[in-house]
GROMACS .gro file of C-alpha atoms in nm:
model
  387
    1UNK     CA    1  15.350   9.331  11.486
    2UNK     CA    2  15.076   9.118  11.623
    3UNK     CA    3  15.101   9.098  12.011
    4UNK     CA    4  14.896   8.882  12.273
    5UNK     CA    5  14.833   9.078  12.554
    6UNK     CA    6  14.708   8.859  12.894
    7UNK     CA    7  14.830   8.925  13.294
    8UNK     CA    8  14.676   8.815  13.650
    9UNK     CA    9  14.741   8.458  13.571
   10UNK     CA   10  14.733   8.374  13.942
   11UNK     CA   11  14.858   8.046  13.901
   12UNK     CA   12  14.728   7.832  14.247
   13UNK     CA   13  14.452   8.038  14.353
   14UNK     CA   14  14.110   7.883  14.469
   15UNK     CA   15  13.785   7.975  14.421
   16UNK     CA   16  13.586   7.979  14.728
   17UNK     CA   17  13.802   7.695  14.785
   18UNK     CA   18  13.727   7.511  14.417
   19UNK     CA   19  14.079   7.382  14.314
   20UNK     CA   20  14.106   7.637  13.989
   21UNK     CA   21  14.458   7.416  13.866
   22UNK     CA   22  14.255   7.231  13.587
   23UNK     CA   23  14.117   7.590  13.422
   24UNK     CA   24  14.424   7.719  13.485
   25UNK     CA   25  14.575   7.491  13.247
   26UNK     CA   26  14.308   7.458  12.960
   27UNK     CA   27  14.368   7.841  12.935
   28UNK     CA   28  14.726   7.814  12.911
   29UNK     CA   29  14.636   7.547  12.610
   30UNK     CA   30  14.411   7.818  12.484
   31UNK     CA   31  14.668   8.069  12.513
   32UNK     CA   32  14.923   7.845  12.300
   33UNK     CA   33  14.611   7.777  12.029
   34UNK     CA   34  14.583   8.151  11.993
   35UNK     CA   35  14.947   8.224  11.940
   36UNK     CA   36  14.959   7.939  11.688
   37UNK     CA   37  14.623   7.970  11.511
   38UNK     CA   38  14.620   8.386  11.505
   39UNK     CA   39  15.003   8.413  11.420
   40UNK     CA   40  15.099   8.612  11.709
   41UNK     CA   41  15.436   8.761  11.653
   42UNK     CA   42  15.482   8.801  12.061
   43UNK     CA   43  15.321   8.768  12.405
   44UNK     CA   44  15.273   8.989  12.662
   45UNK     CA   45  15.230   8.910  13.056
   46UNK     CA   46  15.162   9.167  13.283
   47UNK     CA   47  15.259   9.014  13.617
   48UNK     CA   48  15.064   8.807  13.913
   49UNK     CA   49  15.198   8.523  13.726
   50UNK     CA   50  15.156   8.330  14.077
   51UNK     CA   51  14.879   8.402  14.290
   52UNK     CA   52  15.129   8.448  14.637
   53UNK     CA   53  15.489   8.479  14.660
   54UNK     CA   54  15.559   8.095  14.792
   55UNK     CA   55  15.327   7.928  14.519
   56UNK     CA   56  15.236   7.573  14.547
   57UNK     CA   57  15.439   7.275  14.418
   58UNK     CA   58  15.134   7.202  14.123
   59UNK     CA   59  15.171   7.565  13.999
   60UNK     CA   60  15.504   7.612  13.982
   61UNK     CA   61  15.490   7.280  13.734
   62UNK     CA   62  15.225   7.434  13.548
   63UNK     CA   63  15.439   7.767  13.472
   64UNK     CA   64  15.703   7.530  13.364
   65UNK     CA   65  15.513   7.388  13.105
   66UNK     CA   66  15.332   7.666  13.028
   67UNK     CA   67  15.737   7.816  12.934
   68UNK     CA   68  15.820   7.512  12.800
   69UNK     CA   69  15.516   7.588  12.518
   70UNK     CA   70  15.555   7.889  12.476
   71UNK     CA   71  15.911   7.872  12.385
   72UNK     CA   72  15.857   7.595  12.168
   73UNK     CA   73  15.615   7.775  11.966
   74UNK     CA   74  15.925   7.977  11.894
   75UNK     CA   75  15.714   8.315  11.939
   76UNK     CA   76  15.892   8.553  12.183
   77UNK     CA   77  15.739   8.605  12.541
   78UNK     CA   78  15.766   8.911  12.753
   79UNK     CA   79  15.661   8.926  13.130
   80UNK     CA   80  15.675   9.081  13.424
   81UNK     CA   81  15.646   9.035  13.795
   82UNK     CA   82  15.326   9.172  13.974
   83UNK     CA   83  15.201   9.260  14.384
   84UNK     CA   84  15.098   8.921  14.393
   85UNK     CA   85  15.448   8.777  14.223
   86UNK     CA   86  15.835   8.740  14.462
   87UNK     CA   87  16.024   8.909  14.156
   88UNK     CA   88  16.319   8.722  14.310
   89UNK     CA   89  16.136   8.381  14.271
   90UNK     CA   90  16.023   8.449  13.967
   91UNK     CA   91  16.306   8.628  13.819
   92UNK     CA   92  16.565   8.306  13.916
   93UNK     CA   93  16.723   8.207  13.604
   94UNK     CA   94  16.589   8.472  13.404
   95UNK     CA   95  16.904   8.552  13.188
   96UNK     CA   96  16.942   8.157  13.135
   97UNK     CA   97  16.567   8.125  12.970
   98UNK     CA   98  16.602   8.514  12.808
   99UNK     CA   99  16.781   8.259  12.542
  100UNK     CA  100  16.456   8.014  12.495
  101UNK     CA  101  16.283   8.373  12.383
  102UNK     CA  102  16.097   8.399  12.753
  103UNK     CA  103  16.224   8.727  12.873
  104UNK     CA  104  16.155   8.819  13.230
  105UNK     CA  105  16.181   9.122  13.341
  106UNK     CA  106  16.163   9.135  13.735
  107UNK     CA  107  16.394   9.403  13.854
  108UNK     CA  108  16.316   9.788  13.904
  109UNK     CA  109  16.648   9.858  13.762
  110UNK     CA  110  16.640   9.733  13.440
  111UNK     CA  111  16.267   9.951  13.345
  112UNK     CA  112  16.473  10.135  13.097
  113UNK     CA  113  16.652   9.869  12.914
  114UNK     CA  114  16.407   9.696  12.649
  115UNK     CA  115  16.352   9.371  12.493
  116UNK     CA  116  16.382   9.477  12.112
  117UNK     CA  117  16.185   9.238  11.862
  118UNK     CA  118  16.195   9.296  11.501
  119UNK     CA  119  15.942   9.269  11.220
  120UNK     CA  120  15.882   9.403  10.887
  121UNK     CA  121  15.830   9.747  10.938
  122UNK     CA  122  16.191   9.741  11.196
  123UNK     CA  123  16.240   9.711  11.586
  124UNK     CA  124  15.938   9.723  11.821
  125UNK     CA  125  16.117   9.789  12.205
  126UNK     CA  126  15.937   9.588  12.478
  127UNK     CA  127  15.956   9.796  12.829
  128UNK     CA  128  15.922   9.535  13.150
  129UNK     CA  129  15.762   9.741  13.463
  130UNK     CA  130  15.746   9.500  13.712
  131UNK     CA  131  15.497   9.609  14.017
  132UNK     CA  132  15.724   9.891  14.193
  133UNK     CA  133  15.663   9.856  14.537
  134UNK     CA  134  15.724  10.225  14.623
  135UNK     CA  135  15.837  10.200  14.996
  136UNK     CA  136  16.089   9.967  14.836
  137UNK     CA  137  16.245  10.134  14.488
  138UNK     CA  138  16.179  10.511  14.603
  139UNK     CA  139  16.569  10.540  14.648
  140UNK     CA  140  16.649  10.361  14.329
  141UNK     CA  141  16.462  10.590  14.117
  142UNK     CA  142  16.523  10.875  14.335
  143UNK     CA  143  16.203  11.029  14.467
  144UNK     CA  144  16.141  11.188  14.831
  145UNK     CA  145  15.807  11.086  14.887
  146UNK     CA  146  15.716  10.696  14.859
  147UNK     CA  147  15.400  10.703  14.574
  148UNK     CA  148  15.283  10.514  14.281
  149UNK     CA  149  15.255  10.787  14.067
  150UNK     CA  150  15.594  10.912  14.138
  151UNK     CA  151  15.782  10.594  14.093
  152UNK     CA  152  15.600  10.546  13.791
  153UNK     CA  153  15.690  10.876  13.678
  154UNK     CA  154  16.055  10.832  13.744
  155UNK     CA  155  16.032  10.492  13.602
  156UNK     CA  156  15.864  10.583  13.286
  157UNK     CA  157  16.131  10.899  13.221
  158UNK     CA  158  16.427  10.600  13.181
  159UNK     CA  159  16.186  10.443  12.947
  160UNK     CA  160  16.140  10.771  12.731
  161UNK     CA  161  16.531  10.858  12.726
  162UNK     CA  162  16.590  10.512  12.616
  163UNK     CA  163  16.329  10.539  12.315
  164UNK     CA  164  16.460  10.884  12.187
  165UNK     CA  165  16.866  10.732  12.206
  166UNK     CA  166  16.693  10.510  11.908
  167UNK     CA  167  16.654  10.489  11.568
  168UNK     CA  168  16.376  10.711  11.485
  169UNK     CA  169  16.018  10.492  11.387
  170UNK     CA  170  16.108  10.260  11.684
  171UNK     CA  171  15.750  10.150  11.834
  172UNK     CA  172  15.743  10.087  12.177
  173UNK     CA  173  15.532   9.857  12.431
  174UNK     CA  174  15.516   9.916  12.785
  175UNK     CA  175  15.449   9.619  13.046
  176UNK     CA  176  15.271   9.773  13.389
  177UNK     CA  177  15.157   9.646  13.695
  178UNK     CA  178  14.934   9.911  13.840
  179UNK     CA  179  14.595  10.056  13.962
  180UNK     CA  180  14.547  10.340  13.659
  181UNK     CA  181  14.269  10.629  13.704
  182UNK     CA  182  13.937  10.543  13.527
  183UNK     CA  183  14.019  10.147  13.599
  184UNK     CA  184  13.715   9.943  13.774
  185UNK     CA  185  13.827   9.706  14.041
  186UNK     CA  186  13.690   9.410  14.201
  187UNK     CA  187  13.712   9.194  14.509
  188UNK     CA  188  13.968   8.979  14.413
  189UNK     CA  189  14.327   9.199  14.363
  190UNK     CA  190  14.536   9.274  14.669
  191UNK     CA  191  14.511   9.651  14.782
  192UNK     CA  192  14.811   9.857  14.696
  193UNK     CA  193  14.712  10.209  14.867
  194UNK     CA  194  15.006  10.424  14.970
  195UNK     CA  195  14.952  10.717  15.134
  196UNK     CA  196  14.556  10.737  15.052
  197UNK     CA  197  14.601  10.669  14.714
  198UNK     CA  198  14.613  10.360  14.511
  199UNK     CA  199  14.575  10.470  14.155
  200UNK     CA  200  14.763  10.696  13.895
  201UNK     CA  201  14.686  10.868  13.603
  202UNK     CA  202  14.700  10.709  13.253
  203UNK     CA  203  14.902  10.998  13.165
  204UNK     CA  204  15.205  10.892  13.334
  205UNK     CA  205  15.214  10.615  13.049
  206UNK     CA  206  15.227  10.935  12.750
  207UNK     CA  207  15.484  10.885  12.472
  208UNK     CA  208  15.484  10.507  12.424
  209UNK     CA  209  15.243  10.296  12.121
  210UNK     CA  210  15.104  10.099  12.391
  211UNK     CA  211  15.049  10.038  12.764
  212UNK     CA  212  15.010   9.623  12.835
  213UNK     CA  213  14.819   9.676  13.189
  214UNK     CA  214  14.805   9.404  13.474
  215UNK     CA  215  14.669   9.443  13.785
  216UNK     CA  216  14.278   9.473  13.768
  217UNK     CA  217  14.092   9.166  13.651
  218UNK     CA  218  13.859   9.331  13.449
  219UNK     CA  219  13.941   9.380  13.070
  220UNK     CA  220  13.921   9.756  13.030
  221UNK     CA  221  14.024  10.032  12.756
  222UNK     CA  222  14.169  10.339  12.957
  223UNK     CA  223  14.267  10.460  12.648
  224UNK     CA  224  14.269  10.316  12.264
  225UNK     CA  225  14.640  10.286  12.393
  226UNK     CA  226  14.587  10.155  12.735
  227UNK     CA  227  14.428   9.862  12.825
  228UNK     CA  228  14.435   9.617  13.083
  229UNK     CA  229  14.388   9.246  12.957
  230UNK     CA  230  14.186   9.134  13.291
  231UNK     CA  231  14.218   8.797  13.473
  232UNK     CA  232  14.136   8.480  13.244
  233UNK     CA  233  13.962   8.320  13.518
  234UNK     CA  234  13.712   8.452  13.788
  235UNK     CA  235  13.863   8.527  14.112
  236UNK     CA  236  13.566   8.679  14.303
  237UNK     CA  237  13.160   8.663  14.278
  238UNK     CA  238  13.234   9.042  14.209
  239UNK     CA  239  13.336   8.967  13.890
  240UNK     CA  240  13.035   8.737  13.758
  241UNK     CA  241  12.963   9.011  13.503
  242UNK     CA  242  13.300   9.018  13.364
  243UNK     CA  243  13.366   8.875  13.009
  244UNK     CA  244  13.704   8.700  13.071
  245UNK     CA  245  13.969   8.770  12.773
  246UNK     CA  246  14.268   8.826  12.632
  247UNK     CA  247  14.360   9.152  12.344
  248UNK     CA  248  14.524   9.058  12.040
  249UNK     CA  249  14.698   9.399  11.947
  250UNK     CA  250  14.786   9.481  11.597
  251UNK     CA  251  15.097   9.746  11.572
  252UNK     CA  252  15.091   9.894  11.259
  253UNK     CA  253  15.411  10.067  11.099
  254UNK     CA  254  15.395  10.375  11.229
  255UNK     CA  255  15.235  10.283  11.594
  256UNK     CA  256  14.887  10.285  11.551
  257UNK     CA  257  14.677   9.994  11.761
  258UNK     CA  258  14.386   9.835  11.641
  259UNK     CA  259  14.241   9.597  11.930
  260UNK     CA  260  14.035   9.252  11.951
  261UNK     CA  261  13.928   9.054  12.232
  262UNK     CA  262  13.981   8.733  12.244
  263UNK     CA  263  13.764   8.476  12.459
  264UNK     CA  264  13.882   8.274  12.759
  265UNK     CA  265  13.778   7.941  12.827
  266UNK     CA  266  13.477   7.955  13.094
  267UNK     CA  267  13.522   7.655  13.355
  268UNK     CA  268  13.171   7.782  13.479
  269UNK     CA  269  12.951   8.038  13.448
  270UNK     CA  270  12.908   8.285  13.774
  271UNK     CA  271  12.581   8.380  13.926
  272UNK     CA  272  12.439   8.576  14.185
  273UNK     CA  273  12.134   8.551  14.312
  274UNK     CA  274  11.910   8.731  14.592
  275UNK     CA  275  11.580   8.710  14.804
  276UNK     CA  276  11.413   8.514  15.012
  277UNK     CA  277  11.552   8.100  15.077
  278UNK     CA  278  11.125   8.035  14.986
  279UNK     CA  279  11.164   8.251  14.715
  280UNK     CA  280  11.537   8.143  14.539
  281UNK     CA  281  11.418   7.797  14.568
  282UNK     CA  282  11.101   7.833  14.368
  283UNK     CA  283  11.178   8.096  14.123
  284UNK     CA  284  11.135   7.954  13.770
  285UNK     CA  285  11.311   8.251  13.616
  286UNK     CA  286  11.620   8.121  13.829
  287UNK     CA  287  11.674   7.772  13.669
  288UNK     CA  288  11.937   7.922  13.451
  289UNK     CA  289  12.141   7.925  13.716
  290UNK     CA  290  12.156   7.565  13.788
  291UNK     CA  291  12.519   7.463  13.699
  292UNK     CA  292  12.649   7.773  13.825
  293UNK     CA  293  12.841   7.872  14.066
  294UNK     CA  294  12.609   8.015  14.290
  295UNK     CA  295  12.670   8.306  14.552
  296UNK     CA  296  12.298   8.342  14.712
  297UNK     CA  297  12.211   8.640  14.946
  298UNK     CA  298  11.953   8.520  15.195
  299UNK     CA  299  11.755   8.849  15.304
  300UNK     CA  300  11.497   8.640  15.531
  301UNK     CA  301  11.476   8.861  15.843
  302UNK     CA  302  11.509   8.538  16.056
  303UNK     CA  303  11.842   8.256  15.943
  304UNK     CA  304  11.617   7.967  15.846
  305UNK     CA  305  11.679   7.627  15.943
  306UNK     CA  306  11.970   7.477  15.728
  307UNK     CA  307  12.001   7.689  15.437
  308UNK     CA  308  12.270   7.566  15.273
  309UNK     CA  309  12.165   7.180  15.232
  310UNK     CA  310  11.847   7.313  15.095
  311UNK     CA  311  12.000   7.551  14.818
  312UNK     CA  312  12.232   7.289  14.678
  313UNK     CA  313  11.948   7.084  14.635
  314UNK     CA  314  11.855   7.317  14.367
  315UNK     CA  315  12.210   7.508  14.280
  316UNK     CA  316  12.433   7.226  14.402
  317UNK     CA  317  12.743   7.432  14.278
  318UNK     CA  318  12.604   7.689  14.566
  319UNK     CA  319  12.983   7.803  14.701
  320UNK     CA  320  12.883   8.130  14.881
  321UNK     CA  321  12.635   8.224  15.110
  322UNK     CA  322  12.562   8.548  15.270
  323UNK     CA  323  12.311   8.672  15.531
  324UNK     CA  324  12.145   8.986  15.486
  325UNK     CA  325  11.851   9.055  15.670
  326UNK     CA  326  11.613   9.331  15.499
  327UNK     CA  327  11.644   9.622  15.784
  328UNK     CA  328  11.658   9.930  15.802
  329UNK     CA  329  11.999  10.085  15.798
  330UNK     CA  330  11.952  10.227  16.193
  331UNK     CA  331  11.844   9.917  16.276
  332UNK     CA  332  12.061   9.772  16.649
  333UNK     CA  333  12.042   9.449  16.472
  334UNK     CA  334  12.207   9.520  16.122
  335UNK     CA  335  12.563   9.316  16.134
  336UNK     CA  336  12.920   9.523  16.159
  337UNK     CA  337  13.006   9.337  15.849
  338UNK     CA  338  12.711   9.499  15.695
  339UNK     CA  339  12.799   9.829  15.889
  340UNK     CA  340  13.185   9.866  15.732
  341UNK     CA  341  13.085   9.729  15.405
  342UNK     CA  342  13.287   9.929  15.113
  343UNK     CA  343  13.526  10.122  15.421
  344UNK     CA  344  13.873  10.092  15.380
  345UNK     CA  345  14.116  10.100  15.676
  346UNK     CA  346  14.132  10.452  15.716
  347UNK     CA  347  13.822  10.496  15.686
  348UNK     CA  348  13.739  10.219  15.980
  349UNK     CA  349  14.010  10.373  16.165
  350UNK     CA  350  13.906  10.754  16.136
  351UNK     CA  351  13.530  10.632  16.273
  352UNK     CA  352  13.675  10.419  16.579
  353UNK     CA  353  13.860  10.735  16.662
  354UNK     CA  354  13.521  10.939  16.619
  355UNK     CA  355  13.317  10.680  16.870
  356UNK     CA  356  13.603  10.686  17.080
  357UNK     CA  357  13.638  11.063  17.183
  358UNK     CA  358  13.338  11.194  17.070
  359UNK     CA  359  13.541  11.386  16.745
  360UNK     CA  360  13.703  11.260  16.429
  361UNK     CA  361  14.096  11.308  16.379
  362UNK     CA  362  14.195  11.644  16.216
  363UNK     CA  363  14.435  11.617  15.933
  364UNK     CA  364  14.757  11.607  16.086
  365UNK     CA  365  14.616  11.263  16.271
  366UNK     CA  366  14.449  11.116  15.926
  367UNK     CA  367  14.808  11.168  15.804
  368UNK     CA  368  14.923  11.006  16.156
  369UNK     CA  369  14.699  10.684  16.037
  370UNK     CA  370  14.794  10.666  15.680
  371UNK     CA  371  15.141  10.650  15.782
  372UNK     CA  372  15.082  10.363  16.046
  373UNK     CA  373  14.911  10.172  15.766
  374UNK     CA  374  15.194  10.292  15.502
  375UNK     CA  375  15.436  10.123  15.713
  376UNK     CA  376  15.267   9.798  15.809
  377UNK     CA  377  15.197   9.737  15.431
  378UNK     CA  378  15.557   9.790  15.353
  379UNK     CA  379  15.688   9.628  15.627
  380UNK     CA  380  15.442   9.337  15.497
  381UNK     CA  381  15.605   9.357  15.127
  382UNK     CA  382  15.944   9.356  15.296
  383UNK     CA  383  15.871   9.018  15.483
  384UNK     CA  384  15.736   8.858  15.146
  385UNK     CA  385  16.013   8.957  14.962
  386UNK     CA  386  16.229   8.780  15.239
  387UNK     CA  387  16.087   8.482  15.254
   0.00000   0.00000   0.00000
């Protein structure tokens, strides 16, 4: 069975406040091209579908036709709900368009009952994970302690009982929406740390042919079995190095994947650039970069005068600029920006309690903190859900 593995859709984002709607759509044309052209047998989408749980009016129309094409293509569709995703929203009328072949699959609950597709070789069972909040399905799936990799855990042993009540040869996909160990991140996805810890072992995932990944918006191979398919559009100047695709999976009779990556359309290429304002605006080796989008780094030790009129002169898609001095890191003058650059909360936090009292937290208050962040996360995913 050929499958078409894609996620992180993020239908309505921006970039740095460019209207992304356009590019959003000549992918999902690309997407439908693919599945016709490459005679893709089913697709895979592993959640952010949206890019917030209220989307905009435009890209809720453009996930309507984007169904509408899919189904008429008459190739089945699997997806799930991510962090970014309302499962509720998304989820509404699910059983009504599970007849069009567009199978949603938005509720904790159902993790261990399949979509089963058929081809040649017999039944290939599609597992939905939709992004498991843990503060909110701990009780469902029975665990003490609110954790990805214990949700997951309990999640993927419904999966596995539901595989070996089958016929044996039964090849099995898996649909996440997670942070897995060994995965590279980038500016753009929404933190989901719990307790310290935002990421879980690829292992959890063991016993299944393969693992469709959302989440991070890099394509990566965890394993030859686990792969995340990566955003199909740039989200963040962190991710100018990133080649934007989708994997077309081959699953052979008895389970074995063989991989290729296929292209996304490129709206615009990203760039980021460094030095001097005298310097960026001369730099012959920098022309390249001229119908880019541009993030420049201005490291004059003094702001000059009107920086930003004068680099779009040159790089007039210029849609970031950031001020960073060359200084010496004890220098009074280097910015707090600069200063908490790569910290996370607890981390910000822990020092403010250091430079408060003279003396870091000991480890009953670190677990004190993680809790109070714990709780206003959840509390956060609670209200979204709500709304």
């Amino acid at each position: 069975m050929r499958l078409l593995h894609t996620s992180d859709w993020h239908l309505g984002r921006a970039f740095h406040r460019v209207n992304m709607l356009g590019a959003q759509a000549e992918f999902i044309g690309h997407v439908v091209t693919t599945v016709r052209e490459r005679e893709v047998e089913a697709v895979v989408v592993s959640g952010d579908v949206y890019d917030r749980a209220v989307p905009p009016l435009a890209a809720v129309e453009l996930f309507d036709d984007a169904l509408h094409r899919l189904a008429g293509l008459g190739v089945p569709t699997v997806m799930i709900s991510g962090n970014h995703d309302s499962a509720r929203r998304l989820g509404v009328g699910a059983g009504l368009i599970d007849r069009a072949g567009i199978h949603l699959r938005t509720e904790p609950t159902a993790c261990g009952t399949p979509v089963v597709l058929a081809d040649t070789h017999g039944d290939v069972a599609f597992y939905g994970l939709p992004y498991l909040e843990p503060a909110l399905v701990k009780d469902e799936f029975g665990v003490e302690k609110a954790g990805h990799e214990a949700v997951l855990a309990a999640a993927m042993e419904r999966v596995r009982a539901d595989l070996a009540a089958r016929a044996p040869g039964t090849r099995s996909v898996v649909l996440a929406h997670a942070f897995v160990t060994g995965g590279e991140a980038s500016d753009s996805e929404r933190d989901i740390t719990v307790g310290g810890v935002a990421s879980v072992p690829a292992g959890v995932f063991d016993g299944v042919d393969y693992v469709a990944l959302g989440h991070l918006h890099g394509s990566q191979t965890i394993t030859d079995r686990v792969r995340y398919s990566g955003s199909p559009l740039p989200y963040s100047f962190s991710e100018a190095d990133h080649r934007k695709s989708m994997w077309l999976i081959d699953l052979d009779a008895h389970g074995a994947v063989t991989a290729e990556r296929v292209d996304c359309p490129v709206p615009r290429p990203l760039a980021r650039i460094r030095g001097p304002l005298e310097d960026l605006l001369a730099d012959p080796d920098l022309a390249r970069h001229q119908e880019s989008w541009v993030e420049a780094t201005l490291t004059d030790p003094v702001r000059p005068a009107e920086p930003m009129a004068r680099l779009t002169e040159r790089f007039p898609h210029t849609l970031s600029l950031v001020f960073d001095p060359d200084r010496a890191p004890d220098d009074p003058d280097v910015s707090y920006a600069r200063r908490l650059a790569g910290r996370d909360d607890q981390q910000i936090a822990e020092d403010f309690v250091a430079h408060v009292r003279g003396a870091g937290p000991d480890e009953d208050e670190r677990g004190v903190l993680r809790d109070a962040f714990d709780a206003v996360r959840a509390d956060a995913a609670v209200r979204e859900v709500a709304r």
